Amino acid sequence: MKVGFIGLGKMGAGLFEHARESGIDAISWNRSPSPLATVATVEDLVSAMQAGERIIWLMLPAGPVVDEFLAQLTPLLAKDDIVIDGGNSHYPDTLRRGKALAENGIHFMDVGVSGGPSGARHGACLMIGGERGQFEKLQELWKVLAAPDSYRYLGDVGAGHFTKMVHNGIEYGMMQAIAEGAAILAASPFHINLPAAFDIYNHNSVITSRLVGWTQEALTEDSTLARISSKIDHTGEGEWTVEAAKEFNIETPIIAESLEVRKRSTAESDSFRDKVVSAMRGKFGGHKVAK
């Protein structure tokens, strides 16, 4: 199996290296110079694979850049080639792109990738949408890139990105609850050792989780989070989840308010609660969270 990766950022680089080291014949290209790029141009990447058997994995920021690359790729591809969008694209865009590529006989798959850069490098969680036949055809690829038992086929084109969108909305709410709990502990009159509290939370309690573990790591490094910004950046997935919920007439007070907290957050507030959310983002996603 030969796979061409386009986009060698934190996630794309990890997926490419993992694939290459696991026996996949992986080639790569990046917009900016990268030591991991194996070809000089997009055209070189496409021509290095057999027409009708090409597998091209896009790991690009959501939005217009995906359309730009698809416009560049489409004339170069042949019937039965496969394009995979592994970024966090908005599912309506995925539906539109899948339809346009299908008109050219090109298969399109959408894969929500979770686990952060570490997961991309060592085994991710993959939420997969597209034609079931293409999903089955690419079983070897999913098994290589995913952690054990960590990929699922979820439905037609759009299902993968929709599921990842909701995943990120849930993540917003969970992170906010953890941060609020940490702030209450810090404000208590008991002088509670925060790293110890989160360490015990993460040993067989009901809230044991990777998010609690990352919080414990951050608090162990600095229990005051003095060097962490209280400004919480956010990407589109939380907002898209709230918008989809409104469309389906589903109330989402937890996710919606966690999104608003992020929008209201500022570096000037020096809020410990908001610093905890930022610290978690830094731990699992490698996001810039320092002041």
XYZ file of C-alpha atoms in Angstrom:
291
model
C 0.000 0.000 0.000
C 1.315 3.432 -0.978
C -0.040 6.599 0.653
C 0.755 10.213 -0.109
C 0.479 12.650 2.802
C -0.118 16.344 2.188
C 0.392 18.525 5.269
C 3.198 17.894 7.748
C 2.109 19.921 10.746
C 1.991 18.457 14.253
C -0.639 15.883 13.348
C 0.315 15.243 9.726
C 3.976 14.719 10.537
C 3.093 12.195 13.237
C 0.779 10.221 10.973
C 3.321 10.194 8.154
C 6.190 9.017 10.358
C 4.000 6.395 12.022
C 2.858 5.077 8.639
C 6.393 4.990 7.236
C 7.809 3.193 10.262
C 4.967 0.661 10.223
C 5.556 -0.651 6.726
C 3.361 1.668 4.656
C 5.085 2.996 1.527
C 4.509 6.636 2.560
C 5.509 9.737 0.618
C 4.869 13.325 1.641
C 4.714 16.980 0.630
C 4.313 20.154 2.660
C 3.575 23.752 1.675
C 6.555 25.083 3.629
C 9.998 23.430 3.679
C 10.029 20.338 5.898
C 12.743 17.771 6.509
C 10.021 15.121 6.335
C 8.893 16.042 2.806
C 9.916 13.346 0.332
C 8.801 15.018 -2.905
C 9.180 18.573 -4.214
C 5.690 19.230 -5.598
C 2.097 18.018 -5.406
C 2.466 16.861 -8.985
C 5.458 14.730 -7.995
C 3.431 13.160 -5.196
C 0.548 12.269 -7.518
C 2.800 10.940 -10.291
C 4.643 8.703 -7.823
C 1.497 6.590 -7.389
C -0.413 4.358 -9.769
C -3.489 5.948 -11.361
C -6.695 4.454 -10.001
C -4.879 3.174 -6.915
C -3.733 6.441 -5.368
C -4.429 7.132 -1.695
C -3.869 10.757 -0.714
C -4.266 11.813 2.910
C -4.836 15.531 3.492
C -3.897 16.847 6.932
C -4.707 20.517 6.476
C -6.366 23.285 8.515
C -10.143 23.325 8.114
C -11.500 25.850 5.655
C -10.549 27.291 2.256
C -7.100 25.697 2.165
C -8.731 22.260 1.791
C -10.723 23.492 -1.209
C -7.583 25.032 -2.704
C -5.745 21.732 -2.568
C -8.686 19.733 -3.851
C -8.944 22.122 -6.803
C -5.251 21.532 -7.475
C -5.468 17.772 -7.015
C -8.667 16.918 -8.876
C -7.325 17.447 -12.438
C -4.299 15.305 -11.559
C -6.251 12.349 -10.209
C -7.920 9.441 -11.973
C -11.097 7.437 -11.528
C -11.055 5.289 -8.365
C -8.281 7.246 -6.662
C -9.018 7.925 -2.974
C -8.704 11.239 -1.133
C -8.884 11.241 2.681
C -9.470 14.429 4.662
C -8.012 13.820 8.123
C -8.411 17.399 9.347
C -11.233 18.904 11.397
C -13.342 20.046 8.457
C -16.926 21.185 9.004
C -19.186 18.349 7.883
C -21.268 20.444 5.399
C -18.010 21.223 3.594
C -17.183 17.524 3.640
C -20.537 16.666 2.046
C -19.970 19.271 -0.675
C -16.439 18.084 -1.373
C -17.456 14.438 -1.449
C -20.149 15.167 -4.023
C -17.778 17.151 -6.239
C -15.101 14.456 -6.183
C -17.654 11.699 -6.830
C -18.642 13.500 -10.041
C -15.057 12.907 -11.174
C -15.070 9.260 -10.099
C -12.824 9.974 -7.118
C -13.619 8.409 -3.734
C -13.631 10.728 -0.721
C -13.319 9.711 2.912
C -13.444 11.860 6.036
C -11.523 10.797 9.116
C -11.773 12.507 12.475
C -8.426 12.043 14.208
C -8.228 12.266 17.995
C -5.361 11.774 20.389
C -3.251 14.846 19.696
C 0.265 14.801 18.232
C 1.253 11.877 20.462
C -1.669 9.828 19.162
C -0.823 10.696 15.570
C 2.751 9.583 16.160
C 2.080 6.391 18.110
C -1.551 5.370 17.496
C -4.604 7.593 17.089
C -8.361 7.271 17.435
C -9.936 7.338 13.957
C -13.591 8.168 13.259
C -14.201 7.213 9.642
C -16.830 8.233 7.097
C -17.199 7.343 3.407
C -18.182 4.384 1.290
C -18.061 1.164 3.262
C -16.286 -0.567 0.387
C -13.448 1.934 0.542
C -13.308 1.598 4.319
C -12.862 -2.154 3.933
C -10.261 -1.674 1.214
C -8.143 0.475 3.534
C -8.260 -1.785 6.600
C -4.468 -2.128 6.569
C -4.058 1.655 6.739
C -6.540 2.102 9.597
C -4.910 -0.683 11.604
C -1.474 0.869 11.165
C -2.436 4.442 12.074
C -4.859 3.686 14.919
C -4.100 2.560 18.439
C -5.360 -0.990 19.130
C -9.133 -1.240 18.581
C -9.288 2.523 17.986
C -10.949 2.968 14.597
C -14.558 2.638 13.527
C -16.586 3.009 10.348
C -19.433 5.401 11.184
C -21.360 5.899 7.954
C -21.391 7.704 4.623
C -19.265 10.716 3.702
C -19.548 13.306 6.482
C -20.114 10.858 9.321
C -16.478 10.851 10.391
C -16.160 14.621 10.630
C -19.591 14.945 12.245
C -18.636 12.440 14.935
C -15.317 14.202 15.564
C -17.127 17.547 15.789
C -19.421 16.230 18.517
C -16.420 14.613 20.230
C -14.778 18.021 20.457
C -17.981 19.599 21.751
C -18.137 16.976 24.511
C -14.459 17.671 25.194
C -15.255 21.368 25.757
C -17.798 20.528 28.439
C -15.603 17.951 30.166
C -12.613 20.273 30.261
C -14.718 23.098 31.677
C -16.081 20.907 34.482
C -12.580 19.733 35.400
C -11.288 23.307 35.431
C -14.155 24.509 37.618
C -13.490 21.700 40.074
C -9.805 22.595 40.198
C -10.649 26.232 40.899
C -12.967 25.231 43.777
C -10.252 23.014 45.266
C -7.713 25.835 45.003
C -10.064 28.284 46.733
C -10.948 25.951 49.618
C -9.735 26.610 53.201
C -8.022 23.197 53.380
C -4.820 24.016 51.455
C -5.412 20.944 49.339
C -2.437 19.650 47.405
C -3.830 19.964 43.874
C -1.477 17.501 42.173
C -2.323 14.943 44.876
C -6.047 15.555 44.477
C -5.938 15.065 40.724
C -3.640 12.098 41.091
C -6.174 10.312 43.287
C -9.008 11.395 41.014
C -7.160 9.542 38.277
C -6.841 6.278 40.200
C -10.065 4.298 39.771
C -12.469 7.134 40.583
C -15.584 7.773 38.518
C -13.891 10.700 36.774
C -10.641 8.904 35.968
C -9.686 10.024 32.452
C -6.918 11.252 30.209
C -8.097 14.834 30.761
C -7.780 14.454 34.524
C -4.350 12.913 34.005
C -3.181 15.828 31.871
C -4.490 18.247 34.491
C -2.507 16.413 37.143
C 0.623 16.636 34.994
C 0.229 20.393 34.520
C -0.427 21.007 38.222
C 2.560 18.859 39.193
C 4.761 21.046 37.022
C 3.336 24.209 38.625
C 0.388 24.109 41.012
C -0.309 27.826 40.411
C -0.043 27.620 36.598
C 1.756 30.962 36.796
C 3.196 30.707 33.289
C -0.073 29.594 31.648
C -2.306 32.123 29.887
C -5.921 32.470 31.023
C -6.915 33.207 27.424
C -8.409 29.983 26.028
C -8.168 29.756 22.273
C -10.855 27.716 20.543
C -11.312 26.170 17.126
C -14.564 25.754 15.245
C -15.719 22.338 16.391
C -17.359 23.423 19.668
C -19.300 26.155 17.921
C -20.273 23.824 15.091
C -21.576 21.321 17.648
C -23.797 23.970 19.241
C -25.043 25.068 15.808
C -25.875 21.466 14.855
C -27.709 20.980 18.158
C -29.868 24.031 17.441
C -30.604 22.662 13.968
C -31.767 19.386 15.526
C -33.632 21.183 18.349
C -31.414 19.721 21.080
C -30.510 21.797 24.128
C -26.790 21.790 24.949
C -26.344 24.119 27.941
C -23.045 22.564 29.070
C -21.296 22.631 25.703
C -22.764 26.031 24.817
C -21.639 27.677 28.054
C -18.172 26.099 27.879
C -17.835 27.660 24.426
C -18.930 31.054 25.763
C -16.391 30.794 28.590
C -13.667 30.374 25.996
C -14.945 33.333 24.010
C -15.053 35.533 27.130
C -11.649 34.470 28.427
C -8.836 37.015 28.427
C -5.164 36.969 29.335
C -5.786 39.919 31.642
C -8.261 38.084 33.861
C -5.564 35.737 35.229
C -8.370 33.262 35.995
C -7.045 30.034 37.522
C -10.077 28.168 36.190
C -9.346 29.304 32.645
C -5.649 28.546 33.047
C -6.539 24.936 33.833
C -8.390 24.618 30.509
C -5.441 26.198 28.686
C -3.032 23.842 30.442
C -5.040 20.809 29.314
C -5.013 22.072 25.727
C -1.265 22.371 25.908
C -0.889 18.863 27.256
C -2.973 16.926 24.757
C -2.752 19.118 21.677
C 0.557 20.904 21.971
C -1.312 24.209 21.749
C 0.571 27.360 22.705
C -0.676 28.288 26.163
C 2.191 30.189 27.771
C 1.726 33.834 28.713
